[in-house]
Tab-separated table of C-alpha atoms in Angstrom:
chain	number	residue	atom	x	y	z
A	1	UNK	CA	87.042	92.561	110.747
A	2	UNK	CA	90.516	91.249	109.333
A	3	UNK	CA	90.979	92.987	106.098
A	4	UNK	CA	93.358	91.112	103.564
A	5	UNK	CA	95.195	93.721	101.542
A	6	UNK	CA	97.351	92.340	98.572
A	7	UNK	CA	99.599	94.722	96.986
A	8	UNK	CA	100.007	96.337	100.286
A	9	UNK	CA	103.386	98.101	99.608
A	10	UNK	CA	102.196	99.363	96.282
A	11	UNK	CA	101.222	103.539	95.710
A	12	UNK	CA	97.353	102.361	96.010
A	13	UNK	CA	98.034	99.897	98.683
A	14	UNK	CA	100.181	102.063	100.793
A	15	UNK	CA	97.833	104.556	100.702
A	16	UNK	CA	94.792	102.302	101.577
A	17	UNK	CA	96.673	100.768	104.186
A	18	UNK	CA	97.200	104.686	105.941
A	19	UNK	CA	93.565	105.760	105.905
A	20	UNK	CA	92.152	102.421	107.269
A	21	UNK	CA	94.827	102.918	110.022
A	22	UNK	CA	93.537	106.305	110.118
A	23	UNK	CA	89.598	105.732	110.450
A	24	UNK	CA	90.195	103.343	113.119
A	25	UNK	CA	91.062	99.401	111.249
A	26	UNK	CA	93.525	97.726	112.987
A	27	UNK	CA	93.516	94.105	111.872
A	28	UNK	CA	94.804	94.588	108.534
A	29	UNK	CA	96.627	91.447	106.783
A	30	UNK	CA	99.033	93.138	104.725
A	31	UNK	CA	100.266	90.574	102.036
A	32	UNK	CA	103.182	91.739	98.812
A	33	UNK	CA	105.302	90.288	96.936
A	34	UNK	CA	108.284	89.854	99.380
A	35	UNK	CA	106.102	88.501	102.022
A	36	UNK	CA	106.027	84.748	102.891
A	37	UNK	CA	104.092	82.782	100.504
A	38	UNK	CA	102.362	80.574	103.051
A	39	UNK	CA	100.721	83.493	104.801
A	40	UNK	CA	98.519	84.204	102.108
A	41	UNK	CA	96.597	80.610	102.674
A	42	UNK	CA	96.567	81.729	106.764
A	43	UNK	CA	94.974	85.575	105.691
A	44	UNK	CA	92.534	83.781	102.918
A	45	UNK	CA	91.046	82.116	106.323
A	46	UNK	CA	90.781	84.489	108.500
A	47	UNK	CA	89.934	87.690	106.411
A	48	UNK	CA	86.423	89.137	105.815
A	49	UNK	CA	87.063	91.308	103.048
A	50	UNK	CA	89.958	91.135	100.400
A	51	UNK	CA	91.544	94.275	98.450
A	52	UNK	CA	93.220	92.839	95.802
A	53	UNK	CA	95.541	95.160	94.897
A	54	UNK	CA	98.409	93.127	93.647
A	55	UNK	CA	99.655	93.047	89.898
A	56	UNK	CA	102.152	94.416	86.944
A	57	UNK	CA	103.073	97.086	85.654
A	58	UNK	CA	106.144	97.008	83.985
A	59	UNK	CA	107.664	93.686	84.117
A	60	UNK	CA	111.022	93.089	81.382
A	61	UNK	CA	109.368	89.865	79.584
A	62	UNK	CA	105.601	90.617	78.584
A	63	UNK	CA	104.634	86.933	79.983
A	64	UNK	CA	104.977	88.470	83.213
A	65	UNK	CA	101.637	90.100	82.808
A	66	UNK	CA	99.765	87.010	82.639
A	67	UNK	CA	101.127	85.683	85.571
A	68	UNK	CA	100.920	88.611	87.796
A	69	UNK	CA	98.030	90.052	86.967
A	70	UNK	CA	96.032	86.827	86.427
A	71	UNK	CA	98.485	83.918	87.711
A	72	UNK	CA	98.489	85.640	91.151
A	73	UNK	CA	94.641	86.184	91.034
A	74	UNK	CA	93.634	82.740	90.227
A	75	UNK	CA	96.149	82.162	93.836
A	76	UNK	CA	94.403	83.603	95.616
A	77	UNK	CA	90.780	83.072	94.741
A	78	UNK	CA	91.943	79.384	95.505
A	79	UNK	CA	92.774	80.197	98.690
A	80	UNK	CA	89.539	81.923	99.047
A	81	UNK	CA	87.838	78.675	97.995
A	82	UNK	CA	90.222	76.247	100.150
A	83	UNK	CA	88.593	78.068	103.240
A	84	UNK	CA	84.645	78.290	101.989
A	85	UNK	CA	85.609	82.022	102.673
A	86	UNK	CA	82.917	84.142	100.711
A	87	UNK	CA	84.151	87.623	102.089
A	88	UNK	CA	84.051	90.458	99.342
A	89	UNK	CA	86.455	91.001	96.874
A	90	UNK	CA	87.648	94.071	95.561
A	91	UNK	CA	90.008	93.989	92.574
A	92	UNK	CA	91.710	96.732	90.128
A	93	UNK	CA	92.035	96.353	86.951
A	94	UNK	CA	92.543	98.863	84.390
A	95	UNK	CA	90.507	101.052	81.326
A	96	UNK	CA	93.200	99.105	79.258
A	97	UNK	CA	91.381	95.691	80.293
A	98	UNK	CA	88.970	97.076	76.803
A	99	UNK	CA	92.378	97.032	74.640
A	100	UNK	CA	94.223	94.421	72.489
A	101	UNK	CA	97.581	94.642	74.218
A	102	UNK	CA	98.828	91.690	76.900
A	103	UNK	CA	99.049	93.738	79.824
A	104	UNK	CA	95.290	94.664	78.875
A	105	UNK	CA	94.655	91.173	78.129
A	106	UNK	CA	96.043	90.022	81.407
A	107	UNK	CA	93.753	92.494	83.298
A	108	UNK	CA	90.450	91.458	81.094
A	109	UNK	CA	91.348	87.714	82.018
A	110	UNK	CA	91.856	88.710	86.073
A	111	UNK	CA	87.915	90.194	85.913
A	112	UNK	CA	86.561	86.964	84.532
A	113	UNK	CA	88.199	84.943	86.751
A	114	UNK	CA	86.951	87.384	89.411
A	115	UNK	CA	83.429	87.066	87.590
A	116	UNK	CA	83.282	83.582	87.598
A	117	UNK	CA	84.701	82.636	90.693
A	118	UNK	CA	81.214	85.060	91.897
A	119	UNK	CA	79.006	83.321	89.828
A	120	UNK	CA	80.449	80.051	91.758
A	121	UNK	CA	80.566	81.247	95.193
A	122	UNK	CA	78.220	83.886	95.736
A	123	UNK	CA	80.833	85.872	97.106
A	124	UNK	CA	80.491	89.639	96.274
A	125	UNK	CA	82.926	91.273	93.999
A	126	UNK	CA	83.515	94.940	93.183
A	127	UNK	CA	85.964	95.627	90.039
A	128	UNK	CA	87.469	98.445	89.294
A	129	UNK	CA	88.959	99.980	86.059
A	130	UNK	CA	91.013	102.552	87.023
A	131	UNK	CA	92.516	105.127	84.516
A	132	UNK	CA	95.522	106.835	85.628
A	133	UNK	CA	96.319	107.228	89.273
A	134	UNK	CA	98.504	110.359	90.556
A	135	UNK	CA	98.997	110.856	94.460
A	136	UNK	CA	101.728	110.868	96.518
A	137	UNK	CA	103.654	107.469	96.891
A	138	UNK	CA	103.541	107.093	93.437
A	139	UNK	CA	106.808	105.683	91.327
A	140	UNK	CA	108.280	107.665	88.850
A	141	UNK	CA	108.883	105.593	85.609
A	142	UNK	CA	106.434	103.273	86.824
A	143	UNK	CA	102.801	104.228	88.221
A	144	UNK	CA	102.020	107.012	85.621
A	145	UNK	CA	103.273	110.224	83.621
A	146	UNK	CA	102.533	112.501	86.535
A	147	UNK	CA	104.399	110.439	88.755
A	148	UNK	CA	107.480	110.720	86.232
A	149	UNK	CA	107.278	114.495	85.607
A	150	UNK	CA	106.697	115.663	89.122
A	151	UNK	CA	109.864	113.761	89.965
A	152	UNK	CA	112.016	115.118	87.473
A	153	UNK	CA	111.134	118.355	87.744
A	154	UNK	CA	111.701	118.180	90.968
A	155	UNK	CA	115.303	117.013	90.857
A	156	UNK	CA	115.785	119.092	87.843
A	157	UNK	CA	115.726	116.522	85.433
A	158	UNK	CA	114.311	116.996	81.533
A	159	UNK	CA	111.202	115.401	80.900
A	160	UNK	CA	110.352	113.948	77.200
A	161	UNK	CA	107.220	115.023	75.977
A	162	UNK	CA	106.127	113.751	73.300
A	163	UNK	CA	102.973	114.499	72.543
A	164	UNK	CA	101.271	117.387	74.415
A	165	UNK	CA	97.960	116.389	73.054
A	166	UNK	CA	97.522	113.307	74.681
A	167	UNK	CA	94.795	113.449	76.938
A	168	UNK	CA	94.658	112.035	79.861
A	169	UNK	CA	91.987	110.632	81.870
A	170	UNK	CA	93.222	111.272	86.157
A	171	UNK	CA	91.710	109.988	89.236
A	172	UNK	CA	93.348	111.190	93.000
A	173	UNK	CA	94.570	108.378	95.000
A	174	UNK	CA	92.790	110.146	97.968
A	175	UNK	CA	88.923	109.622	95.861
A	176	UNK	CA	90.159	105.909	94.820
A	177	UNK	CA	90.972	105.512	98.833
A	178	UNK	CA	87.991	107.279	99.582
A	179	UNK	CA	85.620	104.717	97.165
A	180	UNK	CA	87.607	101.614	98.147
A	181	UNK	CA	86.219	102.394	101.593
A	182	UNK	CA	82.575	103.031	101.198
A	183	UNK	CA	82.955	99.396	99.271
A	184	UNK	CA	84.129	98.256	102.777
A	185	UNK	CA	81.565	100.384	104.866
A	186	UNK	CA	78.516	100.113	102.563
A	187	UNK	CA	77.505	96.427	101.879
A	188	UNK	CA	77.769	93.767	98.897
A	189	UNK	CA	74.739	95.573	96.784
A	190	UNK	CA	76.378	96.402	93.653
A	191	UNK	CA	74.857	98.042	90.640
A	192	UNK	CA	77.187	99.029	88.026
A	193	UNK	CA	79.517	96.606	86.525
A	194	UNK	CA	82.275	98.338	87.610
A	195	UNK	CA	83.357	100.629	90.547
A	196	UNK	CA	83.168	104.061	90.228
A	197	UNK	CA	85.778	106.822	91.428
A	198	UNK	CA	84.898	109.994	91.090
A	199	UNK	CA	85.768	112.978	89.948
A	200	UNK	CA	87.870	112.005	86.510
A	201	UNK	CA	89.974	114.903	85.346
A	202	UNK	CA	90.368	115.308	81.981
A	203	UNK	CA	93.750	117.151	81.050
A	204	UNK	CA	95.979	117.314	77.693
A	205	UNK	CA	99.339	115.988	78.963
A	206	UNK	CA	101.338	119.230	77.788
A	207	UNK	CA	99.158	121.084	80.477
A	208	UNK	CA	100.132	118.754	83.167
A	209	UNK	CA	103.738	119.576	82.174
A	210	UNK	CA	103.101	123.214	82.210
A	211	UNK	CA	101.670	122.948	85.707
A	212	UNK	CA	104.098	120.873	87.051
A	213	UNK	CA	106.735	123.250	86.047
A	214	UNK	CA	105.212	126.249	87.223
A	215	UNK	CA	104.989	124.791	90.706
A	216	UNK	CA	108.830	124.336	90.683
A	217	UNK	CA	108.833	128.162	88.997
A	218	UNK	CA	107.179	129.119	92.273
A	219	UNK	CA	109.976	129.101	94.463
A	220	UNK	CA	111.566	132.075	92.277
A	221	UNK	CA	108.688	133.962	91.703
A	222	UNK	CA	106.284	133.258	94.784
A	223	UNK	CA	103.469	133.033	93.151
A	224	UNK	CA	101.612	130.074	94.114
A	225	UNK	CA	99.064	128.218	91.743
A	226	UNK	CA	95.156	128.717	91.883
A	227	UNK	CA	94.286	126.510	94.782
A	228	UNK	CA	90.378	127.247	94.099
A	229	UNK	CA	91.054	124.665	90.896
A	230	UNK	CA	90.574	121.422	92.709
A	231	UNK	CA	92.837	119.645	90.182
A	232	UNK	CA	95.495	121.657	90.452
A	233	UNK	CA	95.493	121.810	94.322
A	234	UNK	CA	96.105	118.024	94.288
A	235	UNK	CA	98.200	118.133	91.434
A	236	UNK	CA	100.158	120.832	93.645
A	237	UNK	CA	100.048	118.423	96.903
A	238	UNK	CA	101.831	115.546	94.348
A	239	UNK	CA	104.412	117.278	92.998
A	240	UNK	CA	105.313	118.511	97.047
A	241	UNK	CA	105.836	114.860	97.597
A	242	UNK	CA	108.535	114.193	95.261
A	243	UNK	CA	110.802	117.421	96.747
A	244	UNK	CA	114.276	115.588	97.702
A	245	UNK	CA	114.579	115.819	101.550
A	246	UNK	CA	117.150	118.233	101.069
A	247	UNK	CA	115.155	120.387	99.263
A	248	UNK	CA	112.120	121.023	101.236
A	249	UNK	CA	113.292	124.859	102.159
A	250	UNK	CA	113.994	127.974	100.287
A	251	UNK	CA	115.779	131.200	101.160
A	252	UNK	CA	113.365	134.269	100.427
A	253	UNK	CA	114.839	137.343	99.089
A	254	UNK	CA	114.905	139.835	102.175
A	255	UNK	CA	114.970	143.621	101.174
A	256	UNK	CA	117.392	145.071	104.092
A	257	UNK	CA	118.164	148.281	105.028
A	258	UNK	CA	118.805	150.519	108.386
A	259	UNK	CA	115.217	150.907	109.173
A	260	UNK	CA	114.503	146.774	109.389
A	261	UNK	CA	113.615	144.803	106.143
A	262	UNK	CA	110.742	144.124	104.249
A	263	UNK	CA	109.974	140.136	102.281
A	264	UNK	CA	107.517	138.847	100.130
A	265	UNK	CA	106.594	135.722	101.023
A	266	UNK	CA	103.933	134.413	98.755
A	267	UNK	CA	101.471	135.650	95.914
A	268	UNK	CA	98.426	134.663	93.812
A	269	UNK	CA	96.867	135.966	90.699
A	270	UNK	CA	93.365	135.594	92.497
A	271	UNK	CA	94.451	136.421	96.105
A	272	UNK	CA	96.962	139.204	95.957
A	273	UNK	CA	100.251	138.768	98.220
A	274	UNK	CA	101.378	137.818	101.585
A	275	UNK	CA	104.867	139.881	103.280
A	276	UNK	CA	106.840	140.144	106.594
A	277	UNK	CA	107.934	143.066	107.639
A	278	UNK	CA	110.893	143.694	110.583
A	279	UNK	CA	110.615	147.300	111.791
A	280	UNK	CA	113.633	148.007	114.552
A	281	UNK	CA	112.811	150.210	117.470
A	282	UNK	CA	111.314	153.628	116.496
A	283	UNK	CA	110.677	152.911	113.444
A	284	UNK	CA	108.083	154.538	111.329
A	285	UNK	CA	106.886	152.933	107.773
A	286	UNK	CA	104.474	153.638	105.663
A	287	UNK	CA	103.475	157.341	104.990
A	288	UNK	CA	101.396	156.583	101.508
A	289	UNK	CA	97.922	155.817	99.774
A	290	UNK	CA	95.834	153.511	97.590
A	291	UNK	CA	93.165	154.196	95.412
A	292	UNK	CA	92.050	150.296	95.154
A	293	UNK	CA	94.941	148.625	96.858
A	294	UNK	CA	94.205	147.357	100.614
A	295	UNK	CA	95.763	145.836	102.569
A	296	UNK	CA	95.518	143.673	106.064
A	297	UNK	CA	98.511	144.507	108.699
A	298	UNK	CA	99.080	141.817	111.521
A	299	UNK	CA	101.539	142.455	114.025
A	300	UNK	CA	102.928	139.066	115.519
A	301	UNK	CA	105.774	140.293	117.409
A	302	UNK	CA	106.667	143.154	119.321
A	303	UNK	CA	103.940	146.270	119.463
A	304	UNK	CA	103.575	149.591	117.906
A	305	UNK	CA	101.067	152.052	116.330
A	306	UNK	CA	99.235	151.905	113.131
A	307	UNK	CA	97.971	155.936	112.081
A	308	UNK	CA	95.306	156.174	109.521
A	309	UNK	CA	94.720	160.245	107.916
A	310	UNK	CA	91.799	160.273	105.302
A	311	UNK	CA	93.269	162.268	102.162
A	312	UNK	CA	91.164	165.598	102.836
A	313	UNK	CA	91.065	165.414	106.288
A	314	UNK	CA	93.090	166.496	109.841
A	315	UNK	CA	92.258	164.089	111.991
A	316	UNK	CA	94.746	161.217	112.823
A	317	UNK	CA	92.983	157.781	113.779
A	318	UNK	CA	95.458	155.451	115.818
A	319	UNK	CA	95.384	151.678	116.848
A	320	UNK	CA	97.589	150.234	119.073
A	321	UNK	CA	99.217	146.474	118.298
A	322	UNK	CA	100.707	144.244	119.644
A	323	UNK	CA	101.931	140.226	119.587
A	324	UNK	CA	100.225	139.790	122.936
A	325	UNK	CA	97.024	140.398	121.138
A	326	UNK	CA	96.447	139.095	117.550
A	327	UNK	CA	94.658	141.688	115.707
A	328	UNK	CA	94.288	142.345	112.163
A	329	UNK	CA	93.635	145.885	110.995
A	330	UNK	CA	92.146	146.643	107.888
A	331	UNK	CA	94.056	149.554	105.377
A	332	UNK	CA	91.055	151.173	104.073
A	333	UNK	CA	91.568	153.020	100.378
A	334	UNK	CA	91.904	156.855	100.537
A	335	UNK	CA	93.379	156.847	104.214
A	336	UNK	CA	97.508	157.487	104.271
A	337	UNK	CA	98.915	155.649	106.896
A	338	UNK	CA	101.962	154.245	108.435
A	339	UNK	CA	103.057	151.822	111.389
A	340	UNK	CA	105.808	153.045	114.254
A	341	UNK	CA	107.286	150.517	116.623
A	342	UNK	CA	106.903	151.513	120.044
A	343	UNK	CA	108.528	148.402	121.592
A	344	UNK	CA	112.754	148.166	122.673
A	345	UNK	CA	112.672	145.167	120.316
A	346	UNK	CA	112.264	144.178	116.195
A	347	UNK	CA	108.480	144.484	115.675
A	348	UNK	CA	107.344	141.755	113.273
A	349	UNK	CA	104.341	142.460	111.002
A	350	UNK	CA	102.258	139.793	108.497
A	351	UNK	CA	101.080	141.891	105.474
A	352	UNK	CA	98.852	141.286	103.088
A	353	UNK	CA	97.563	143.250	100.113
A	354	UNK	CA	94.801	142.047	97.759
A	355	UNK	CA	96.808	142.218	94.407
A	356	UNK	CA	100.583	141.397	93.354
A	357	UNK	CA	102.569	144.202	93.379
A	358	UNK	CA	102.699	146.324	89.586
A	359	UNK	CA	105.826	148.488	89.577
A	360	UNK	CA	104.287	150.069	86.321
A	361	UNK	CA	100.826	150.677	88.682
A	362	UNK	CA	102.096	150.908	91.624
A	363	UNK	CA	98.865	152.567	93.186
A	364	UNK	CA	100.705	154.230	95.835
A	365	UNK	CA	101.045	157.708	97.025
A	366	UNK	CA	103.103	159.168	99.193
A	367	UNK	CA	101.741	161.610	101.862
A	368	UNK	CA	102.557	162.058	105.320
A	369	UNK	CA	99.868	161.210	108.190
């Protein structure tokens, strides 16, 4: 199948365009506003479904609206009907098409068209009225507030806010791409008036400012955000895509000394904390206990021995580690222990403890194994 994609260049087109390409469409017939105008008669022929995808935004003289948003529709539905072509149409509007303002009026007027010209043809139409999209791709200053404030914050630019207590209705480009699809995959039958993308998040805009700028926050103080909150995991993934490309590294803070060095890498409220630590040749660390701390050791480089003494006991427990052989060893509670490198070179261990280090509880004892 040919599939005619207006708009193509656009956040949601460009996005669309990437996961068809992905699951395996190849004919697509991508069609924006700097392509040739005569092509769009040639795709209305050969196409057997249409994403109509085209519009405006945020044009400088409000008559724009009308003509991009239902000028440009009414185009291409004729070029639809030069060619007796019935394929499917899928159009996005807006939640604004139900307001009194002229770029909801120009929306409103682009879904009766669409309506009618059904009614006419029999061809199937799904329309969609999308509240505010956030994704990657998106344009600062032009697709939505999220798209604005991820950018600026990310090149360290104020953001005006306002009113905090706006709230915002969301949808994820990846669940509009997703339902766009099954449109494509599933049939004509339609039984809502409108498409449906699911889940909406509903968010006061002062929080999506907070969030954003505790994601850039996170490259001082490690702590990465709660990734088990779906909306904040994609929030997370969309503010990553509007890092400059000269800013997609960070230097860590490495705590040096003659024995090898020792640097936190990440942390989470929920999850606890993630460090490397270098140990040089001969090098023994450790010699302490936790009462509830534990921890997870993974050597990754070099080998050595990890010694575990239970509190009230003698007896000395040993495993031997290496980077040959991926192991992870558990630091049970109540055991003192400490890791020696055995090896002629740096030996490299992945730690990870189950809570952010508390210098005021520190939970940790010292005591030789």
């Amino acid at each position: 199948m040919k599939i005619l994609i207006t708009g193509a260049k656009g956040f949601i087109g460009l996005n669309l365009v990437a996961e068809l390409k992905n699951q395996g469409f190849t004919e697509l017939l991508q069609y924006d506003i700097d392509s040739e105008p005569e092509l769009l008669n040639e795709y209305a022929r050969d196409c057997g479904f249409v994403y109509h995808l085209a519009g405006v935004n945020r044009p400088e003289n409000p008559d724009d609206f009308m003509a991009g948003n239902f000028g440009f529709t009414d185009q291409l539905l004729n070029a639809l009907k030069k060619h007796n072509n019935k394929a499917p149409v899928l159009i996005t509007s807006s939640i604004q098409a139900q307001l009194d303002n002229p770029y909801g009026k120009s929306k409103k007027a682009g879904e009766e068209l669409l309506k009618q010209y059904s009614s006419e043809s029999g061809a199937p139409v799904h329309i969609y009225r999308l509240p505010n999209v956030f994704g990657k791709w998106s344009r600062p200053n032009y697709n939505s507030a999220v798209a604005t404030f991820c950018y600026n914050t990310a090149n360290n630019i104020p953001i005006q806010l306002n009113d905090p207590n706006v709230q915002m209705n969301l949808v994820y480009i990846d669940d509009v791409v997703k339902s766009f699809i099954g449109k494509l995959k599933n049939g004509e039958k339609e039984e809502l008036e409108f498409g449906q993308v699911s889940p909406v998040y509903q968010i006061k805009l002062g929080e999506i400012a907070a969030l954003i700028s505790s994601f850039h926050e996170s490259r001082n103080n490690l702590q990465i955000p709660d990734m088990g909150d779906v909306f904040t995991k994609k929030l997370y993934s969309t503010y990553l895509s509007f890092l400059p490309t000269d800013k997609f590294s960070y230097l860590l803070k490495m705590n040096t000394d003659e024995r090898g060095s020792f640097t936190e890498f990440l942390k989470t409220k929920e999850r606890g904390q993630v460090s490397v630590n270098i140990s040089k040749p001969g090098i023994t660390k450790g010699n302490h206990w936790h009462n509830t701390k534990n921890e997870k050791f993974l050597v990754v480089s070099g080998k050595g021995i990890i010694r575990f003494r239970r509190f009230d006991t003698s007896e000395i427990i040993e495993y031997h580690v290496s980077g040959n052989q991926l192991e992870v060893v558990d630091i049970p509670v109540g055991y003192s222990h400490n890791i020696e490198n055995l090896g002629d070179t740096d030996m490299v261990t992945v730690m990870w403890v189950n809570e952010i280090f508390d210098k005021n509880i520190p939970d940790t004892y010292f005591e030789k194994v």
